[in-house]
CSV table of C-alpha atoms and ligand atoms in Angstrom, one decimal:
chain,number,residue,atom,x,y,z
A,1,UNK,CA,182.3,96.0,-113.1
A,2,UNK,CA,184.5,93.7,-115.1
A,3,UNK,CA,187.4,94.8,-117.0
A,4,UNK,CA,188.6,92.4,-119.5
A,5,UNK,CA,192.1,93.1,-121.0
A,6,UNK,CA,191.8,92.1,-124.4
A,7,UNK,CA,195.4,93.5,-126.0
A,8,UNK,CA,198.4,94.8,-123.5
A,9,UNK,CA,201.4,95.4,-125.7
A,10,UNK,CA,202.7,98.7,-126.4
A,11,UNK,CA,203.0,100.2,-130.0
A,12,UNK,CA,206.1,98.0,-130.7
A,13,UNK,CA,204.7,94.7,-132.3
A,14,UNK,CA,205.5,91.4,-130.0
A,15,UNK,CA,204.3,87.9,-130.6
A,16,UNK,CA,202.4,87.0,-127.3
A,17,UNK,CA,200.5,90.3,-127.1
A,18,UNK,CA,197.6,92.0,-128.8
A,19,UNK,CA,197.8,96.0,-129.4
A,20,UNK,CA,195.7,97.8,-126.7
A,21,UNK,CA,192.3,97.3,-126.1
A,22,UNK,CA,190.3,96.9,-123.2
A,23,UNK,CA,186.4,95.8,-122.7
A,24,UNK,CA,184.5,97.2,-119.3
A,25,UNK,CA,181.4,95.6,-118.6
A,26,UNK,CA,178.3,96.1,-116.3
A,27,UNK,CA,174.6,95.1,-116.2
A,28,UNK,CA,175.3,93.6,-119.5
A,29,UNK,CA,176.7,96.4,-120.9
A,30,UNK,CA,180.1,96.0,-122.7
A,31,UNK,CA,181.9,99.0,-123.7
A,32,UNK,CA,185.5,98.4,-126.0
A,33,UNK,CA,188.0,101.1,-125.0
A,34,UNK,CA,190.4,101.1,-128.4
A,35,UNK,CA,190.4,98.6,-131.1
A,36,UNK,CA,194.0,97.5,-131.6
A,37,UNK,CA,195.6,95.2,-134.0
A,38,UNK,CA,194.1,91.1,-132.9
A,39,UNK,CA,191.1,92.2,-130.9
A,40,UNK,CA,188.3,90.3,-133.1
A,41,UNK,CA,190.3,87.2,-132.1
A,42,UNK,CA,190.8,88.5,-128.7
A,43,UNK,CA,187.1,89.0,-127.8
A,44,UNK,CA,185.8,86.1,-130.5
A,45,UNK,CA,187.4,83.8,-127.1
A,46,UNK,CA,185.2,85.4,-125.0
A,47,UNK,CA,181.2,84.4,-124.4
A,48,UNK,CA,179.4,86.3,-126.8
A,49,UNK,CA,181.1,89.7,-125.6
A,50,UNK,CA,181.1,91.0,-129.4
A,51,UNK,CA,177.1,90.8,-129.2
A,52,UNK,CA,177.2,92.7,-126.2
A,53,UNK,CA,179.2,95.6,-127.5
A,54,UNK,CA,177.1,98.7,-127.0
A,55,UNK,CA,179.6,101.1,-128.0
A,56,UNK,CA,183.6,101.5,-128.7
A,57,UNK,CA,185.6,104.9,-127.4
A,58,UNK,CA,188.6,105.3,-129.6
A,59,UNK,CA,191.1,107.4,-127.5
A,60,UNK,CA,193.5,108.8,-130.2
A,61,UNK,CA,194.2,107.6,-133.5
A,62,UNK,CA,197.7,106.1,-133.3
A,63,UNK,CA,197.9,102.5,-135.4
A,64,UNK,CA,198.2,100.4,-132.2
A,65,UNK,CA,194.9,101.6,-130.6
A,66,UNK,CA,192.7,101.3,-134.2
A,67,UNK,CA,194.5,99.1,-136.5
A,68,UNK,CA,191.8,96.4,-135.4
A,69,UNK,CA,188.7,98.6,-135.7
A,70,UNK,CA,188.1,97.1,-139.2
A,71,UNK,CA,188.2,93.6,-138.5
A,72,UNK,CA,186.1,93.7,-135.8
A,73,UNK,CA,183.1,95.5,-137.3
A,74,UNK,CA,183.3,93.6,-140.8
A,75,UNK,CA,183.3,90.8,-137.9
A,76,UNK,CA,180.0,92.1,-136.3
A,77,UNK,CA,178.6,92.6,-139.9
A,78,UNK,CA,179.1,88.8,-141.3
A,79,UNK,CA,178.0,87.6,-138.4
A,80,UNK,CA,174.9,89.0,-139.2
A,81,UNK,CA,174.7,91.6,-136.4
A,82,UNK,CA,171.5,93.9,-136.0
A,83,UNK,CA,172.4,95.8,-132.8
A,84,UNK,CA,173.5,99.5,-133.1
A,85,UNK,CA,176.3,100.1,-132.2
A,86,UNK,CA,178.3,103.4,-131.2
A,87,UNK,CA,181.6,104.3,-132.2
A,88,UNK,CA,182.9,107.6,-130.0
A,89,UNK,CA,185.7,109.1,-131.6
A,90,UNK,CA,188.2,112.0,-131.3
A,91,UNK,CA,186.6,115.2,-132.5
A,92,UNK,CA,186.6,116.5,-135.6
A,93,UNK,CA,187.4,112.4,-137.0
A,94,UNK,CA,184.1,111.5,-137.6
A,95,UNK,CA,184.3,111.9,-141.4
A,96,UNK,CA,188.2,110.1,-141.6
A,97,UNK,CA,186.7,107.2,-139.8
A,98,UNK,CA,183.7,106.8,-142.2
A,99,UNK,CA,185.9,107.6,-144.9
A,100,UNK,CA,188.6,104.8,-144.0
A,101,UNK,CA,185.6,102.4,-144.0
A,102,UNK,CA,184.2,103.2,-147.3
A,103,UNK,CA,188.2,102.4,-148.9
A,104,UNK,CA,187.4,99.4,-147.5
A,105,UNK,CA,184.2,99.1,-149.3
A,106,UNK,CA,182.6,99.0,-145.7
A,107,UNK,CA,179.6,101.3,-147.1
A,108,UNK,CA,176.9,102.3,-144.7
A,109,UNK,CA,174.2,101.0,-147.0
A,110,UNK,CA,175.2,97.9,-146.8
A,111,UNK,CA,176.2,97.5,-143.4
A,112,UNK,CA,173.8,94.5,-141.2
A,113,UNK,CA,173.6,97.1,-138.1
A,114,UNK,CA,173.3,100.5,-137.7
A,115,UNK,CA,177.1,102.4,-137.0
A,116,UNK,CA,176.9,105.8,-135.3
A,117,UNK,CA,180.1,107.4,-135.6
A,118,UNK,CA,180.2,110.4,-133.6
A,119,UNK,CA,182.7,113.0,-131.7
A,120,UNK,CA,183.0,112.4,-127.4
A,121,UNK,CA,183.5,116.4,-127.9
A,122,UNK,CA,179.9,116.6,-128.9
A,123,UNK,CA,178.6,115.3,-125.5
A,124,UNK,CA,181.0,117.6,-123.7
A,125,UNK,CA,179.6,120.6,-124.9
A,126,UNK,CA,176.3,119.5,-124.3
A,127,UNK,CA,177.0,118.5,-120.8
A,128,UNK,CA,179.7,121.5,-120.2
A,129,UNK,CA,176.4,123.8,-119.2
A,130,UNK,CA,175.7,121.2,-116.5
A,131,UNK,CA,178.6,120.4,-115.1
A,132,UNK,CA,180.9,123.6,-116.0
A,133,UNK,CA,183.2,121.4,-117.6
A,134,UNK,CA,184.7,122.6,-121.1
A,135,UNK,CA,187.1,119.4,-121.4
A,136,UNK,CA,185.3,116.6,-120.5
A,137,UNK,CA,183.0,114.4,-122.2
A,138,UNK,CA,180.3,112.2,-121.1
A,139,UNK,CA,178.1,109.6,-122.2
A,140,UNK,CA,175.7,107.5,-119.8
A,141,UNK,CA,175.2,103.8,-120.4
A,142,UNK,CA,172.1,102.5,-119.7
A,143,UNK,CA,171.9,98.7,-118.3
A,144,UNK,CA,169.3,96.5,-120.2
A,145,UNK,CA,166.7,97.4,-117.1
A,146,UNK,CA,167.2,100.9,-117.9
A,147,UNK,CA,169.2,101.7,-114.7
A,148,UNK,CA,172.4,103.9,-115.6
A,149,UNK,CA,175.3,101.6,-115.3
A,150,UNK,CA,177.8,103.8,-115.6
A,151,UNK,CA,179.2,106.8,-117.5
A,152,UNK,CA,182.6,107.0,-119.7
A,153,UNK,CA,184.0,110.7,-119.5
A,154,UNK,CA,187.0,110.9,-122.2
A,155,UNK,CA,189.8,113.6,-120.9
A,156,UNK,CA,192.2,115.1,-123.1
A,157,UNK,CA,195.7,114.7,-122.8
A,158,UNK,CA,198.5,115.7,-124.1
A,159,UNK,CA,200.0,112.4,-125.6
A,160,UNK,CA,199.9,113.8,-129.2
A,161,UNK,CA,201.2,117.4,-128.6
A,162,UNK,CA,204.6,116.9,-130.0
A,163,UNK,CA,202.9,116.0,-133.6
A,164,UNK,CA,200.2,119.4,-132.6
A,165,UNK,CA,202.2,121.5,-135.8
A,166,UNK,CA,203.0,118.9,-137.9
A,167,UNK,CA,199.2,117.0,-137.6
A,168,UNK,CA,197.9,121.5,-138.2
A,169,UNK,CA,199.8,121.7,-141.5
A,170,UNK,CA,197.7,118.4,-142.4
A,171,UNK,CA,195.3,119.7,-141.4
A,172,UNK,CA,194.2,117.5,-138.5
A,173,UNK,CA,193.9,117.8,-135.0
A,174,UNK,CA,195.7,116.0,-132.4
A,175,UNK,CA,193.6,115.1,-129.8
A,176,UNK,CA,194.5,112.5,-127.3
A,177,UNK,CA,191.8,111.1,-124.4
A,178,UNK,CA,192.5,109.1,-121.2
A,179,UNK,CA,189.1,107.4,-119.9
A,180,UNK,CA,187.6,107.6,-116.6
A,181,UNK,CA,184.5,105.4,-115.7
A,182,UNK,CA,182.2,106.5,-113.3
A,183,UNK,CA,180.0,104.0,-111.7
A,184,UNK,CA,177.7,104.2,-108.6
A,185,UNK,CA,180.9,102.8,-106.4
A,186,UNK,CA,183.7,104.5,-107.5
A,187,UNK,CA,185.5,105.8,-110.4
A,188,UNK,CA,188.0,103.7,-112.4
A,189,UNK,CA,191.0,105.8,-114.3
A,190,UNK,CA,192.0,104.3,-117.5
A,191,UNK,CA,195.0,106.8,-119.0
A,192,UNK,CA,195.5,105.3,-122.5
A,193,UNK,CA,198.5,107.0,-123.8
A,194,UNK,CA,199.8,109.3,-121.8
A,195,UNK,CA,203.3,111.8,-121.6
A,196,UNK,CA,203.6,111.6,-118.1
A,197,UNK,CA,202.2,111.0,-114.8
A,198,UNK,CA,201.5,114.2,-114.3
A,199,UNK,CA,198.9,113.9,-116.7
A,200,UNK,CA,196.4,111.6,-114.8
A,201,UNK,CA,197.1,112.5,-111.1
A,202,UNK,CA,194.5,114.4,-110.5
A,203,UNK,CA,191.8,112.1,-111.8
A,204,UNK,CA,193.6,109.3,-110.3
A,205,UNK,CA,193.2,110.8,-106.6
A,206,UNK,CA,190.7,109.2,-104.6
A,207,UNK,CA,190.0,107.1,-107.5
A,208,UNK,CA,189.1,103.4,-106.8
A,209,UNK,CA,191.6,101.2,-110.1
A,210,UNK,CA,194.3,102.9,-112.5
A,211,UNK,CA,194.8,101.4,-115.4
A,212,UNK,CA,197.9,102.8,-116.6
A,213,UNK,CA,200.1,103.1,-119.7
A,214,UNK,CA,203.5,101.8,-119.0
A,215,UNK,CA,205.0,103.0,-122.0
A,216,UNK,CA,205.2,106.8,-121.3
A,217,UNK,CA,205.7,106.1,-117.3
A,218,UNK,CA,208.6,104.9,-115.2
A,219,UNK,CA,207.3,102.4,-112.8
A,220,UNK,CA,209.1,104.0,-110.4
A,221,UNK,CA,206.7,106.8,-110.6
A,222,UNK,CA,203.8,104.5,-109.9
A,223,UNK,CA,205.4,102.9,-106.9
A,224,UNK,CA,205.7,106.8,-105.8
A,225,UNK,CA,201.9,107.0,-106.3
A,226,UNK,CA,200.8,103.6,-104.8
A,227,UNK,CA,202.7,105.0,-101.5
A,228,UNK,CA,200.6,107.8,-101.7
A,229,UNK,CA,197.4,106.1,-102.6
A,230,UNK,CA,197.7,103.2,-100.2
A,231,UNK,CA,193.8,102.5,-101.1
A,232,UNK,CA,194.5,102.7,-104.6
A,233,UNK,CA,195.4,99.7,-107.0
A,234,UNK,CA,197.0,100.0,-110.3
A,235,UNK,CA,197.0,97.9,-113.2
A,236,UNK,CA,199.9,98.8,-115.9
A,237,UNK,CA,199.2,98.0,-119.4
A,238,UNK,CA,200.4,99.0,-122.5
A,239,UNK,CA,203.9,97.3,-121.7
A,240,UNK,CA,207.0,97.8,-123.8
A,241,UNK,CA,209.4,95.3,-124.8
A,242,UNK,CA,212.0,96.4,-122.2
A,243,UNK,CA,209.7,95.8,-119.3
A,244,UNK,CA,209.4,92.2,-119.8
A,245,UNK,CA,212.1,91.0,-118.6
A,246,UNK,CA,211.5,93.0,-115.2
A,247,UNK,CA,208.0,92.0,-114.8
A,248,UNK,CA,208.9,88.8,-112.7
A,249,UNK,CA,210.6,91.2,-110.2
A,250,UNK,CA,208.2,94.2,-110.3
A,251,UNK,CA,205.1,91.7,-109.3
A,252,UNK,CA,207.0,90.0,-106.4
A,253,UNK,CA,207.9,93.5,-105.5
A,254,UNK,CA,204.3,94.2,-105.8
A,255,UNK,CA,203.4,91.9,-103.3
A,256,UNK,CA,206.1,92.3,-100.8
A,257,UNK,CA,205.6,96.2,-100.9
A,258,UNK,CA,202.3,96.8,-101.8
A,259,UNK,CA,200.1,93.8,-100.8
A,260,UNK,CA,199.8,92.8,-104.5
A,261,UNK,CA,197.8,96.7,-105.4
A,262,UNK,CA,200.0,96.6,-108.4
A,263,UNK,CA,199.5,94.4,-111.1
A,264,UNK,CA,201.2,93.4,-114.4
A,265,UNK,CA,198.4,93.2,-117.4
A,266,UNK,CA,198.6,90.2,-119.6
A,267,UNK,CA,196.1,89.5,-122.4
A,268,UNK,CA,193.3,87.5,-122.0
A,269,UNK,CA,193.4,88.9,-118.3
A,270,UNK,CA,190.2,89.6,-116.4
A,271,UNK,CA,189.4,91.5,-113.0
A,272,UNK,CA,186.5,92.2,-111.6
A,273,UNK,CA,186.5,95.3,-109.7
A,274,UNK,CA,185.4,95.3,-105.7
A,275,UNK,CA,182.5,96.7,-104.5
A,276,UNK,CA,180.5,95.6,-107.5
A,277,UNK,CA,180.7,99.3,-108.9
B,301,LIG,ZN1,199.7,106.6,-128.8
């Protein structure tokens, strides 16, 4: 599996990175986790990756993780796309999204390819008989030979609870999803926007990559966890302003102390996970 890491920066705008977004690729399936603010550009850089686009997971609606959703499908649409294409989004926003497109005059009727907008809580429910699982979602990927690839699960966390009350007497929800990719090889952890990292260590154990959000975490906390993963390796994203500065010293601490497991996201950056999963 390839992750490619299309937009790092945090919610605070910088000039030399894209908002988050993140493309995972297998079997010549490409999956777009979050649309943020530059990602057409981002992935218009990249070998025909928009064509391969199967589906984009939106993990909450904060600005920085959908302010590029727009672009890129009005993108898709003049250049003439016929694909389907699947956007998974939090539950019960299924109607806002298609709404927000049709201000733009992005109308179903006339759109080149077919848009499926639907809730990840839909699949949950469906799968919670099988697995026993009321808050996970899953949604299997099939590769081109019709071989599953590999399955996105969106978890809820609690990234938007302090706006729970506020978002209620909106009358919206405020549901926030960290991504876990399961593949025949291992599981990749991708948090998204988290409050702490109390919020992904379970689904990090034994997990093969974390792809973190260094925003809402102290990297002193995920030195704490690559001592007590020594087999797993991290990738921090999602990088505030204030961590700049120390990135120089955190990677060569990286790779005195942890044999290079952590790494420092740039955009544009690519890694291809081991194993092949
Ligand atoms: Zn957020």
């Amino acid at each position: 599996m390839k992750l490619l890491f299309a937009g790092t920066a945090s919610g605070h705008p910088v000039t030399h990175r894209r908002c988050t977004a993140i493309v995972a690729e297998q079997g010549g399936n490409a999956v777009l986790l979050d649309a943020g603010e530059g990602v057409t550009s981002a992935l218009l850089d990249h070998d025909q990756i928009l064509e391969r686009l199967a589906s984009i997971w939106i993990s909450h609606t904060h600005a920085d993780h959908i302010s590029g959703l727009p672009m890129l499908l009005q993108g898709m649409h003049l250049a003439g796309r016929t694909k389907p294409l699947e956007l998974c989004v939090p539950p019960g926003r299924e109607r806002w999204f298609r709404h927000w497109l049709d201000g733009m005059y992005m109308f179903e009727e006339k759109w080149s390819f077919p848009l499926m907008i639907c809730a990840h809580a839909k699949s949950t429910y469906a799968l919670a008989a099988e697995s026993g699982s009321r808050d996970s979602v899953s949604a299997a990927m099939s590769s081109n030979a019709g071989s599953p690839a590999f399955t996105i699960e969106a978890q809820p966390n609690p990234h938007l609870r302090k706006v729970e009350d506020l978002a209620e007497s909106h009358h919206m929800r405020a549901d926030a999803f960290s991504f876990i990719l399961h593949a025949p090889g291992g599981r990749v952890v991708i948090s998204s926007d988290i409050t702490g990292m109390e919020d992904i260590a379970a689904a990090s154990e034994n997990a093969m990559l974390l792809v973190i959000d260094c925003a809402h975490v102290d990297v002193e906390e995920i030195h704490e966890l690559a001592e007590r993963q020594p087999r797993l390796r991290i990738i921090c994203t999602h990088i505030p302003p204030e961590l700049e500065p120390r990135l120089p010293g955190l990677q060569e601490r990286s790779a005195a102390d942890f044999g290079g497991r952590i790494q420092y996201a740039y955009d544009g950056m690519e890694y291809t996970i081991e194993n092949d999963i």
